Tab-separated table of C-alpha atoms in Angstrom:
chain	number	residue	atom	x	y	z
A	196	MET	CA	-8.865	-176.774	-22.282
A	197	GLN	CA	-11.668	-175.564	-24.558
A	198	PRO	CA	-12.126	-171.765	-24.635
A	199	ASP	CA	-15.387	-170.089	-23.675
A	200	TYR	CA	-17.561	-169.541	-26.764
A	201	SER	CA	-20.146	-167.424	-24.936
A	202	ASP	CA	-18.521	-164.161	-26.078
A	203	ALA	CA	-17.137	-165.453	-29.396
A	204	PRO	CA	-18.181	-163.338	-32.423
A	205	ARG	CA	-21.276	-164.591	-34.231
A	206	ASN	CA	-21.202	-162.356	-37.258
A	207	LYS	CA	-21.996	-163.166	-40.860
A	208	ILE	CA	-18.675	-162.530	-42.639
A	209	LEU	CA	-18.222	-163.207	-46.333
A	210	CYS	CA	-14.680	-163.647	-47.677
A	211	ILE	CA	-14.321	-163.196	-51.440
A	212	ASP	CA	-11.297	-164.095	-53.569
A	213	MET	CA	-11.218	-163.298	-57.284
A	214	LYS	CA	-10.024	-166.454	-59.029
A	215	SER	CA	-6.636	-165.964	-60.796
A	216	PHE	CA	-7.609	-162.284	-60.994
A	217	TYR	CA	-4.959	-160.844	-63.337
A	218	ALA	CA	-5.032	-163.858	-65.652
A	219	SER	CA	-8.834	-163.935	-65.728
A	220	ILE	CA	-8.983	-160.253	-66.710
A	221	GLU	CA	-6.499	-160.852	-69.541
A	222	LEU	CA	-8.479	-163.845	-70.838
A	223	VAL	CA	-11.799	-161.988	-70.755
A	224	LYS	CA	-10.116	-159.119	-72.627
A	225	ARG	CA	-9.285	-161.668	-75.362
A	226	ASN	CA	-12.854	-163.111	-75.374
A	227	ILE	CA	-11.632	-166.394	-73.844
A	228	HIS	CA	-13.457	-168.114	-70.967
A	229	PRO	CA	-11.425	-167.304	-67.810
A	230	LEU	CA	-11.583	-170.894	-66.560
A	231	LYS	CA	-10.624	-172.508	-69.870
A	232	GLY	CA	-7.800	-170.425	-71.341
A	233	TYR	CA	-4.083	-171.053	-70.746
A	234	LEU	CA	-2.522	-167.701	-69.829
A	235	ALA	CA	0.307	-166.412	-67.648
A	236	VAL	CA	0.772	-162.792	-66.611
A	237	ILE	CA	4.458	-161.848	-66.713
A	238	GLY	CA	6.218	-158.870	-65.171
A	239	ASP	CA	8.442	-158.356	-68.221
A	240	LYS	CA	8.244	-160.657	-71.260
A	241	LYS	CA	11.701	-159.570	-72.442
A	242	ARG	CA	13.433	-161.050	-69.372
A	243	LYS	CA	13.593	-164.863	-69.192
A	244	GLY	CA	13.917	-164.675	-65.434
A	245	SER	CA	10.822	-162.498	-65.064
A	246	VAL	CA	8.337	-163.663	-62.429
A	247	VAL	CA	4.908	-165.126	-63.222
A	248	LEU	CA	2.496	-162.781	-61.438
A	249	ALA	CA	-0.600	-164.840	-62.165
A	250	ALA	CA	-1.527	-168.065	-63.927
A	251	SER	CA	-4.989	-168.995	-65.150
A	252	SER	CA	-6.771	-171.907	-63.489
A	253	ALA	CA	-6.378	-174.094	-66.596
A	254	LEU	CA	-2.651	-173.328	-66.856
A	255	LYS	CA	-2.117	-174.298	-63.220
A	256	LYS	CA	-4.034	-177.537	-63.627
A	257	LYS	CA	-2.535	-178.741	-66.926
A	258	TYR	CA	1.042	-177.449	-66.755
A	259	GLY	CA	1.602	-176.834	-63.038
A	260	ILE	CA	2.639	-173.210	-63.629
A	261	LYS	CA	1.907	-171.049	-60.611
A	262	THR	CA	2.571	-167.583	-59.250
A	263	ALA	CA	6.308	-166.998	-58.544
A	264	HIS	CA	7.459	-169.394	-61.282
A	265	ARG	CA	9.780	-167.860	-63.873
A	266	LEU	CA	9.166	-167.162	-67.552
A	267	PHE	CA	11.762	-169.754	-68.643
A	268	GLN	CA	9.790	-172.461	-66.774
A	269	ILE	CA	6.696	-172.015	-68.953
A	270	PRO	CA	6.502	-174.640	-71.748
A	271	ASP	CA	6.771	-173.365	-75.306
A	272	LYS	CA	3.231	-174.303	-76.377
A	273	LYS	CA	0.990	-172.523	-78.889
A	274	GLU	CA	-2.019	-172.666	-76.594
A	275	ILE	CA	-0.214	-170.775	-73.809
A	276	ILE	CA	-0.674	-167.005	-73.927
A	277	LEU	CA	1.892	-164.709	-72.295
A	278	ALA	CA	0.484	-161.357	-71.191
A	279	GLU	CA	2.603	-158.526	-69.792
A	280	ALA	CA	1.207	-157.119	-66.544
A	281	ASN	CA	-1.153	-154.139	-66.829
A	282	MET	CA	-1.565	-152.981	-63.233
A	283	GLU	CA	-3.614	-149.946	-64.144
A	284	LEU	CA	-6.241	-152.202	-65.737
A	285	TYR	CA	-6.269	-154.591	-62.761
A	286	LEU	CA	-6.672	-151.746	-60.255
A	287	GLU	CA	-9.490	-150.262	-62.315
A	288	GLN	CA	-11.284	-153.623	-62.423
A	289	SER	CA	-10.777	-154.081	-58.680
A	290	MET	CA	-12.465	-150.731	-58.060
A	291	LYS	CA	-15.429	-151.738	-60.233
A	292	ILE	CA	-15.876	-154.926	-58.207
A	293	THR	CA	-15.712	-152.911	-54.978
A	294	GLU	CA	-18.513	-150.755	-56.406
A	295	ILE	CA	-20.625	-153.909	-56.707
A	296	PHE	CA	-19.970	-154.697	-53.026
A	297	ASN	CA	-20.923	-151.116	-52.156
A	298	SER	CA	-24.209	-151.413	-54.050
A	299	TYR	CA	-25.300	-153.994	-51.447
A	300	LEU	CA	-23.432	-152.825	-48.340
A	301	PRO	CA	-22.109	-149.569	-46.840
A	302	LEU	CA	-18.375	-148.918	-47.175
A	303	GLU	CA	-17.833	-149.457	-43.449
A	304	ALA	CA	-18.916	-153.087	-43.950
A	305	ILE	CA	-16.296	-153.684	-46.674
A	306	HIS	CA	-12.688	-154.566	-45.805
A	307	ILE	CA	-10.395	-154.649	-48.843
A	308	TYR	CA	-7.648	-157.141	-48.010
A	309	SER	CA	-5.828	-156.942	-51.354
A	310	ILE	CA	-6.481	-156.073	-54.994
A	311	ASP	CA	-8.315	-159.390	-55.445
A	312	GLU	CA	-9.654	-160.253	-51.997
A	313	ALA	CA	-12.093	-158.714	-49.508
A	314	TRP	CA	-14.208	-159.383	-46.425
A	315	LEU	CA	-17.825	-158.201	-46.279
A	316	LYS	CA	-19.851	-157.944	-43.069
A	317	LEU	CA	-23.369	-159.088	-43.973
A	318	ASN	CA	-24.967	-158.385	-40.574
A	319	GLY	CA	-28.336	-156.663	-40.982
A	320	SER	CA	-28.664	-157.357	-44.708
A	321	GLN	CA	-31.131	-160.255	-44.395
A	322	LYS	CA	-34.365	-158.264	-44.667
A	323	LYS	CA	-33.343	-156.704	-47.970
A	324	TYR	CA	-31.274	-159.432	-49.623
A	325	GLY	CA	-32.096	-162.698	-47.852
A	326	ASN	CA	-29.785	-164.952	-45.831
A	327	PRO	CA	-25.970	-164.776	-46.219
A	328	ILE	CA	-25.880	-167.566	-48.818
A	329	GLU	CA	-28.527	-165.815	-50.932
A	330	LEU	CA	-26.682	-162.481	-50.812
A	331	ALA	CA	-23.347	-164.143	-51.624
A	332	VAL	CA	-24.941	-165.777	-54.682
A	333	LYS	CA	-26.360	-162.397	-55.801
A	334	ILE	CA	-22.913	-160.777	-55.569
A	335	LYS	CA	-21.205	-163.693	-57.316
A	336	LYS	CA	-23.733	-163.621	-60.180
A	337	GLU	CA	-23.464	-159.857	-60.627
A	338	ILE	CA	-19.648	-159.990	-60.838
A	339	TRP	CA	-19.936	-162.742	-63.454
A	340	ASN	CA	-22.748	-161.141	-65.467
A	341	LYS	CA	-21.026	-157.742	-65.595
A	342	TYR	CA	-17.380	-158.720	-65.985
A	343	ARG	CA	-17.262	-162.493	-66.643
A	344	LEU	CA	-14.878	-162.928	-63.697
A	345	PRO	CA	-15.104	-165.973	-61.399
A	346	CYS	CA	-14.638	-165.824	-57.629
A	347	SER	CA	-14.465	-168.114	-54.601
A	348	MET	CA	-16.460	-167.398	-51.425
A	349	GLY	CA	-16.516	-168.485	-47.808
A	350	ILE	CA	-18.899	-167.453	-45.017
A	351	GLY	CA	-18.090	-167.698	-41.328
A	352	PRO	CA	-18.900	-166.206	-37.905
A	353	ASN	CA	-15.626	-164.224	-37.964
A	354	MET	CA	-12.942	-163.115	-40.422
A	355	PHE	CA	-10.650	-166.077	-39.736
A	356	MET	CA	-13.313	-168.761	-40.242
A	357	ALA	CA	-14.599	-167.082	-43.404
A	358	LYS	CA	-11.086	-166.904	-44.865
A	359	VAL	CA	-10.117	-170.492	-44.013
A	360	ALA	CA	-13.454	-171.769	-45.300
A	361	MET	CA	-12.945	-169.937	-48.589
A	362	ASP	CA	-9.340	-171.126	-48.965
A	363	ASN	CA	-10.048	-174.786	-48.276
A	364	GLU	CA	-13.595	-175.440	-49.470
A	365	GLY	CA	-14.827	-172.356	-51.311
A	366	LYS	CA	-12.043	-172.549	-53.894
A	367	LYS	CA	-13.283	-176.037	-54.816
A	368	THR	CA	-17.044	-175.533	-54.599
A	369	GLY	CA	-17.355	-171.805	-55.329
A	370	LEU	CA	-19.240	-171.015	-52.112
A	371	CYS	CA	-19.379	-172.563	-48.640
A	372	ARG	CA	-20.333	-171.698	-45.063
A	373	TRP	CA	-18.558	-172.792	-41.883
A	374	ASP	CA	-19.689	-172.286	-38.299
A	375	TYR	CA	-18.341	-173.175	-34.853
A	376	SER	CA	-20.063	-176.564	-35.165
A	377	ASP	CA	-17.748	-177.358	-38.097
A	378	ILE	CA	-14.461	-176.905	-36.210
A	379	GLN	CA	-13.713	-180.552	-35.430
A	380	ASP	CA	-14.782	-181.917	-38.823
A	381	LYS	CA	-13.454	-179.152	-41.135
A	382	LEU	CA	-10.916	-176.941	-39.351
A	383	TRP	CA	-8.981	-179.434	-37.232
A	384	PRO	CA	-8.027	-181.874	-40.027
A	385	LEU	CA	-6.236	-179.068	-41.929
A	386	THR	CA	-2.449	-179.106	-42.036
A	387	LEU	CA	-0.784	-176.003	-40.606
A	388	SER	CA	0.233	-174.836	-44.095
A	389	ASP	CA	-3.448	-174.874	-45.131
A	390	CYS	CA	-4.418	-172.600	-42.245
A	391	TRP	CA	-4.345	-168.851	-42.936
A	392	GLY	CA	-2.230	-166.909	-40.453
A	393	ILE	CA	0.420	-169.590	-39.873
A	394	GLY	CA	3.641	-168.712	-41.676
A	395	SER	CA	6.336	-171.170	-42.752
A	396	ARG	CA	8.654	-170.265	-39.849
A	397	THR	CA	5.930	-170.784	-37.255
A	398	GLU	CA	4.944	-174.025	-38.966
A	399	LYS	CA	8.521	-175.349	-38.724
A	400	LYS	CA	8.699	-174.477	-35.010
A	401	LEU	CA	5.407	-176.271	-34.375
A	402	ASN	CA	6.541	-179.278	-36.430
A	403	LYS	CA	9.590	-179.584	-34.157
A	404	ILE	CA	7.299	-180.128	-31.169
A	405	GLY	CA	5.180	-182.685	-33.037
A	406	VAL	CA	2.332	-180.417	-34.208
A	407	TYR	CA	1.289	-180.826	-37.852
A	408	THR	CA	-2.467	-180.196	-37.929
A	409	VAL	CA	-4.767	-177.499	-36.558
A	410	GLY	CA	-6.409	-180.104	-34.335
A	411	GLU	CA	-3.050	-180.964	-32.741
A	412	LEU	CA	-2.386	-177.233	-32.245
A	413	ALA	CA	-5.737	-176.877	-30.439
A	414	GLN	CA	-4.612	-179.384	-27.804
A	415	LEU	CA	-1.713	-177.188	-26.642
A	416	PRO	CA	-2.422	-175.015	-23.552
A	417	LEU	CA	-2.778	-171.256	-24.025
A	418	ASP	CA	-0.053	-170.522	-21.451
A	419	TYR	CA	2.415	-172.779	-23.264
A	420	LEU	CA	1.788	-171.141	-26.653
A	421	GLU	CA	2.039	-167.622	-25.204
A	422	ASN	CA	5.326	-168.451	-23.454
A	423	LYS	CA	6.796	-169.995	-26.602
A	424	PHE	CA	5.454	-167.595	-29.284
A	425	GLY	CA	4.472	-164.459	-27.395
A	426	ILE	CA	1.382	-162.618	-28.623
A	427	ILE	CA	1.331	-164.814	-31.754
A	428	GLY	CA	0.824	-167.778	-29.430
A	429	ASN	CA	-2.414	-166.227	-28.207
A	430	GLN	CA	-3.645	-165.903	-31.781
A	431	LEU	CA	-2.574	-169.459	-32.636
A	432	TYR	CA	-4.572	-170.829	-29.707
A	433	TYR	CA	-7.814	-169.016	-30.487
A	434	HIS	CA	-7.561	-169.566	-34.246
A	435	ALA	CA	-7.094	-173.299	-33.653
A	436	TRP	CA	-10.480	-173.196	-31.893
A	437	GLY	CA	-12.010	-171.101	-34.698
A	438	ILE	CA	-12.219	-167.894	-32.658
A	439	ASP	CA	-11.181	-164.507	-34.050
A	440	TYR	CA	-12.044	-161.172	-32.410
A	441	SER	CA	-10.815	-159.040	-35.336
A	442	GLU	CA	-13.291	-156.473	-36.639
A	443	VAL	CA	-14.054	-155.759	-40.271
A	444	GLU	CA	-12.494	-152.327	-40.760
A	445	GLY	CA	-14.285	-150.565	-43.581
A	446	HIS	CA	-12.271	-148.364	-45.924
A	447	PHE	CA	-14.569	-145.375	-45.575
A	448	ASP	CA	-11.931	-142.995	-44.179
A	449	ASP	CA	-10.006	-141.792	-47.199
A	450	ARG	CA	-7.499	-139.638	-45.350
A	451	LYS	CA	-3.971	-140.548	-46.321
A	452	LYS	CA	-1.740	-142.001	-43.616
A	453	ALA	CA	1.357	-142.313	-45.799
A	454	VAL	CA	2.383	-141.564	-49.359
A	455	GLY	CA	5.368	-143.406	-50.765
A	456	ARG	CA	6.986	-145.382	-53.500
A	457	GLY	CA	9.492	-148.215	-53.609
A	458	ILE	CA	11.481	-149.701	-56.456
A	459	THR	CA	13.465	-152.914	-56.920
A	460	LEU	CA	16.536	-152.124	-58.995
A	461	TYR	CA	17.539	-154.210	-62.000
A	462	SER	CA	21.106	-154.440	-60.665
A	463	ASP	CA	22.978	-153.809	-57.417
A	464	TYR	CA	23.813	-150.151	-56.707
A	465	THR	CA	26.900	-149.236	-54.677
A	466	ASP	CA	27.756	-145.791	-56.015
A	467	VAL	CA	26.396	-143.266	-53.484
A	468	GLU	CA	25.602	-140.654	-56.131
A	469	GLU	CA	23.587	-143.173	-58.154
A	470	ILE	CA	21.696	-144.166	-55.014
A	471	LYS	CA	20.996	-140.495	-54.334
A	472	THR	CA	19.695	-140.091	-57.887
A	473	VAL	CA	17.199	-142.938	-57.321
A	474	ILE	CA	16.141	-141.330	-54.032
A	475	PHE	CA	15.637	-138.059	-55.899
A	476	ASN	CA	13.458	-139.837	-58.490
A	477	LEU	CA	11.368	-141.310	-55.656
A	478	ALA	CA	11.167	-137.956	-53.839
A	479	GLU	CA	9.875	-136.345	-57.016
A	480	GLU	CA	7.134	-138.972	-57.358
A	481	VAL	CA	6.176	-138.776	-53.663
A	482	SER	CA	5.989	-134.972	-53.654
A	483	LYS	CA	3.809	-135.036	-56.783
A	484	ARG	CA	1.352	-137.457	-55.161
A	485	VAL	CA	1.279	-135.425	-51.953
A	486	ARG	CA	0.405	-132.261	-53.858
A	487	GLN	CA	-2.292	-134.126	-55.806
A	488	ASN	CA	-3.907	-134.995	-52.467
A	489	ASN	CA	-3.571	-131.431	-51.162
A	490	LEU	CA	-1.366	-132.532	-48.260
A	491	LYS	CA	1.871	-131.615	-46.556
A	492	GLY	CA	3.902	-134.169	-44.589
A	493	ARG	CA	6.448	-133.863	-41.828
A	494	THR	CA	8.184	-137.247	-41.452
A	495	VAL	CA	10.378	-138.788	-44.149
A	496	SER	CA	11.056	-142.548	-44.068
A	497	LEU	CA	13.839	-144.158	-46.110
A	498	SER	CA	14.313	-147.917	-46.507
A	499	LEU	CA	17.178	-149.687	-48.266
A	500	GLY	CA	17.056	-153.397	-49.057
A	501	TYR	CA	20.442	-155.000	-49.702
A	502	SER	CA	21.454	-157.619	-52.255
A	503	LYS	CA	21.169	-161.302	-51.305
A	504	SER	CA	24.974	-161.463	-51.294
A	505	GLU	CA	25.079	-159.115	-48.297
A	506	LYS	CA	24.922	-160.435	-44.751
A	507	LYS	CA	22.615	-157.590	-43.694
A	508	LYS	CA	19.052	-157.231	-44.991
A	509	GLY	CA	19.097	-153.435	-45.039
A	510	PHE	CA	17.646	-150.681	-42.872
A	511	SER	CA	14.563	-148.501	-42.466
A	512	ARG	CA	14.827	-145.159	-40.672
A	513	GLN	CA	12.801	-141.958	-40.427
A	514	LEU	CA	13.476	-138.301	-39.718
A	515	SER	CA	11.047	-135.455	-39.024
A	516	LEU	CA	11.277	-131.947	-40.471
A	517	GLU	CA	10.670	-128.806	-38.440
A	518	LYS	CA	7.599	-128.048	-40.556
A	519	ARG	CA	5.510	-129.977	-43.048
A	520	THR	CA	6.319	-129.921	-46.746
A	521	ASP	CA	5.185	-131.057	-50.190
A	522	MET	CA	8.408	-130.170	-52.012
A	523	THR	CA	10.779	-132.581	-53.726
A	524	ARG	CA	13.875	-130.758	-52.493
A	525	ASN	CA	12.931	-130.970	-48.808
A	526	ILE	CA	11.943	-134.653	-48.987
A	527	TYR	CA	15.103	-135.530	-50.913
A	528	GLN	CA	17.490	-133.637	-48.613
A	529	THR	CA	15.957	-135.241	-45.515
A	530	ALA	CA	16.306	-138.697	-47.068
A	531	VAL	CA	19.955	-137.988	-47.892
A	532	VAL	CA	20.606	-137.131	-44.238
A	533	ILE	CA	19.238	-140.573	-43.322
A	534	LEU	CA	21.318	-142.200	-46.073
A	535	ASN	CA	24.560	-140.529	-44.991
A	536	LYS	CA	24.023	-141.615	-41.402
A	537	HIS	CA	23.133	-145.287	-41.967
A	538	TYR	CA	24.498	-146.419	-45.346
A	539	GLN	CA	27.970	-148.008	-45.267
A	540	GLY	CA	28.612	-149.060	-48.858
A	541	GLU	CA	26.563	-152.256	-49.082
A	542	LYS	CA	25.065	-153.449	-52.383
A	543	VAL	CA	21.584	-151.923	-52.644
A	544	ARG	CA	18.789	-153.708	-54.528
A	545	LYS	CA	15.638	-151.996	-53.263
A	546	ILE	CA	14.894	-148.407	-52.202
A	547	SER	CA	11.646	-147.099	-50.671
A	548	LEU	CA	10.714	-143.564	-49.656
A	549	TYR	CA	7.642	-142.433	-47.685
A	550	LEU	CA	6.206	-139.206	-46.323
A	551	THR	CA	3.855	-139.289	-43.306
A	552	LYS	CA	2.339	-137.089	-40.553
A	553	PHE	CA	0.079	-135.056	-42.829
A	554	ILE	CA	-1.937	-131.881	-42.600
A	555	GLU	CA	-4.146	-130.260	-45.235
A	556	SER	CA	-1.904	-128.012	-47.353
A	557	ASP	CA	-4.440	-125.155	-47.197
A	558	TYR	CA	-2.883	-124.455	-43.810
A	559	GLN	CA	0.297	-122.421	-44.294
A	560	GLN	CA	2.815	-121.543	-41.586
A	561	LEU	CA	4.505	-118.548	-43.187
A	562	ASN	CA	8.132	-117.683	-42.615
A	563	LEU	CA	9.223	-114.165	-43.605
A	564	PHE	CA	12.860	-115.207	-43.919
A	565	ASN	CA	12.607	-117.827	-46.695
A	566	ASN	CA	10.860	-118.276	-50.014
A	567	ASP	CA	9.114	-121.632	-49.449
A	568	LEU	CA	5.769	-120.188	-50.525
A	569	LYS	CA	7.208	-119.133	-53.882
A	570	LYS	CA	8.863	-122.539	-54.352
A	571	SER	CA	5.558	-124.252	-53.581
A	572	GLU	CA	3.803	-122.138	-56.211
A	573	ILE	CA	6.500	-123.056	-58.761
A	574	ASN	CA	5.938	-126.767	-58.027
A	575	GLN	CA	2.188	-126.347	-58.540
A	576	VAL	CA	2.730	-124.631	-61.891
A	577	ARG	CA	5.129	-127.413	-62.896
A	578	ASP	CA	2.482	-130.033	-61.995
A	579	GLN	CA	-0.102	-128.210	-64.092
A	580	LEU	CA	2.223	-128.048	-67.098
A	581	ALA	CA	3.010	-131.753	-66.778
A	582	ARG	CA	-0.693	-132.627	-66.778
A	583	LYS	CA	-1.423	-130.470	-69.824
A	584	MET	CA	1.713	-130.938	-71.946
A	585	GLY	CA	3.273	-134.200	-70.761
A	586	LYS	CA	5.510	-135.265	-67.891
A	587	ASP	CA	8.729	-134.320	-69.729
A	588	VAL	CA	7.808	-130.698	-70.443
A	589	LEU	CA	9.948	-129.693	-67.428
A	590	TYR	CA	12.300	-131.885	-65.437
A	591	TYR	CA	15.169	-131.579	-62.987
A	592	ALA	CA	18.729	-131.844	-64.318
A	593	ARG	CA	19.385	-134.636	-61.803
A	594	ASN	CA	17.103	-136.838	-63.908
A	595	LEU	CA	19.821	-136.897	-66.580
A	596	GLU	CA	22.443	-138.331	-64.246
A	597	LYS	CA	23.649	-141.932	-64.185
A	598	GLY	CA	21.484	-144.341	-62.225
A	599	ASN	CA	18.200	-142.446	-62.660
A	600	ILE	CA	14.999	-144.517	-62.884
A	601	LYS	CA	12.532	-141.711	-63.558
A	602	ASN	CA	11.001	-143.389	-66.620
A	603	ARG	CA	10.528	-146.692	-64.773
A	604	ILE	CA	8.740	-144.980	-61.901
A	605	GLU	CA	6.421	-143.030	-64.182
A	606	SER	CA	5.566	-145.988	-66.420
A	607	THR	CA	4.872	-148.603	-63.722
A	608	ILE	CA	2.457	-149.333	-60.890
A	609	GLY	CA	3.657	-151.687	-58.184
A	610	GLY	CA	6.794	-152.281	-60.232
A	611	HIS	CA	4.835	-153.422	-63.295
A	612	HIS	CA	3.827	-151.641	-66.499
A	613	LYS	CA	0.683	-149.531	-66.368
């Protein structure tokens, strides 16, 4: 049964994807056309098993090298350039592109989906910039003229349609627009794997009941999908009919909800003291970031991811302090309590630590019976010295112990070199 379109969103949503973003930036840096050069961005060029983080369009087309391939799979050809990831540069470029979006639209109309992808709500921009196609062309040209970076675009009445249009037509043509009138001709012929929002597990379950295309999915009753897939079934039904009630959530509220850091270890850790040392390294980084944002947090979250050889995947638990803190020692000790309670000797490959439930650190709840205020002042002085004289001017003795990853944390962003 066809859903009622009378209350379906009729916005003007533009979905933008920067084409092979990391690779394009590296090619432009080398004065090579981003669509013509053969370049792969590697996590670590010294490790043959290192993952390909990005491949240029030409490299994908000619050699079939894509994201998630390994370094040893790349042919040994003179024309292929290997670039080690520079996350700091990519983040900086992403911010500059967001500034272009913001020059046309308010921040509340900009939803940053990832470092290289965003949705823009163009409602109300017609009088100043023309129709959605005209504004999209202006943005595309400005990104190219300023930074020589290509992008793909899709316009739709909602976030889902804009994204699927961009993925399936915009990446071929550069820019396209889909509406509800295009559902049968453009959306329904897509295979499930070509439809954003349908994961591989859900696709396999649908394949088992004879559903392979979006059009076939649209023929299933809403009640059936909800009974079989729960709330995801509701989304599957409406997406198959091109309807999405999601709102573009602008990133105009800069208040931190969580501050954290995770690290994938180069080898499996089983020694508890070594695991604690890594947690201490993470606690030190988290506390530093919290102080930089003038915050204090109350809830500590610790996650451990186990090696593939383990039957369990790991655990994620949290514990709240009596009062908020920005100190390494308090964050670390709370995380160790979680570790001691839930860790049972499995091989650990990934560790993540977060602090949440914040308040501005200008607010102080004083306690006459401890010296937390003095310790906080010492941490602030230490931060100042590190900024002026280098991060190694003062450091905790624990950073000398076996298993520490302090240097890796300080020299990487997102696990890759700055």
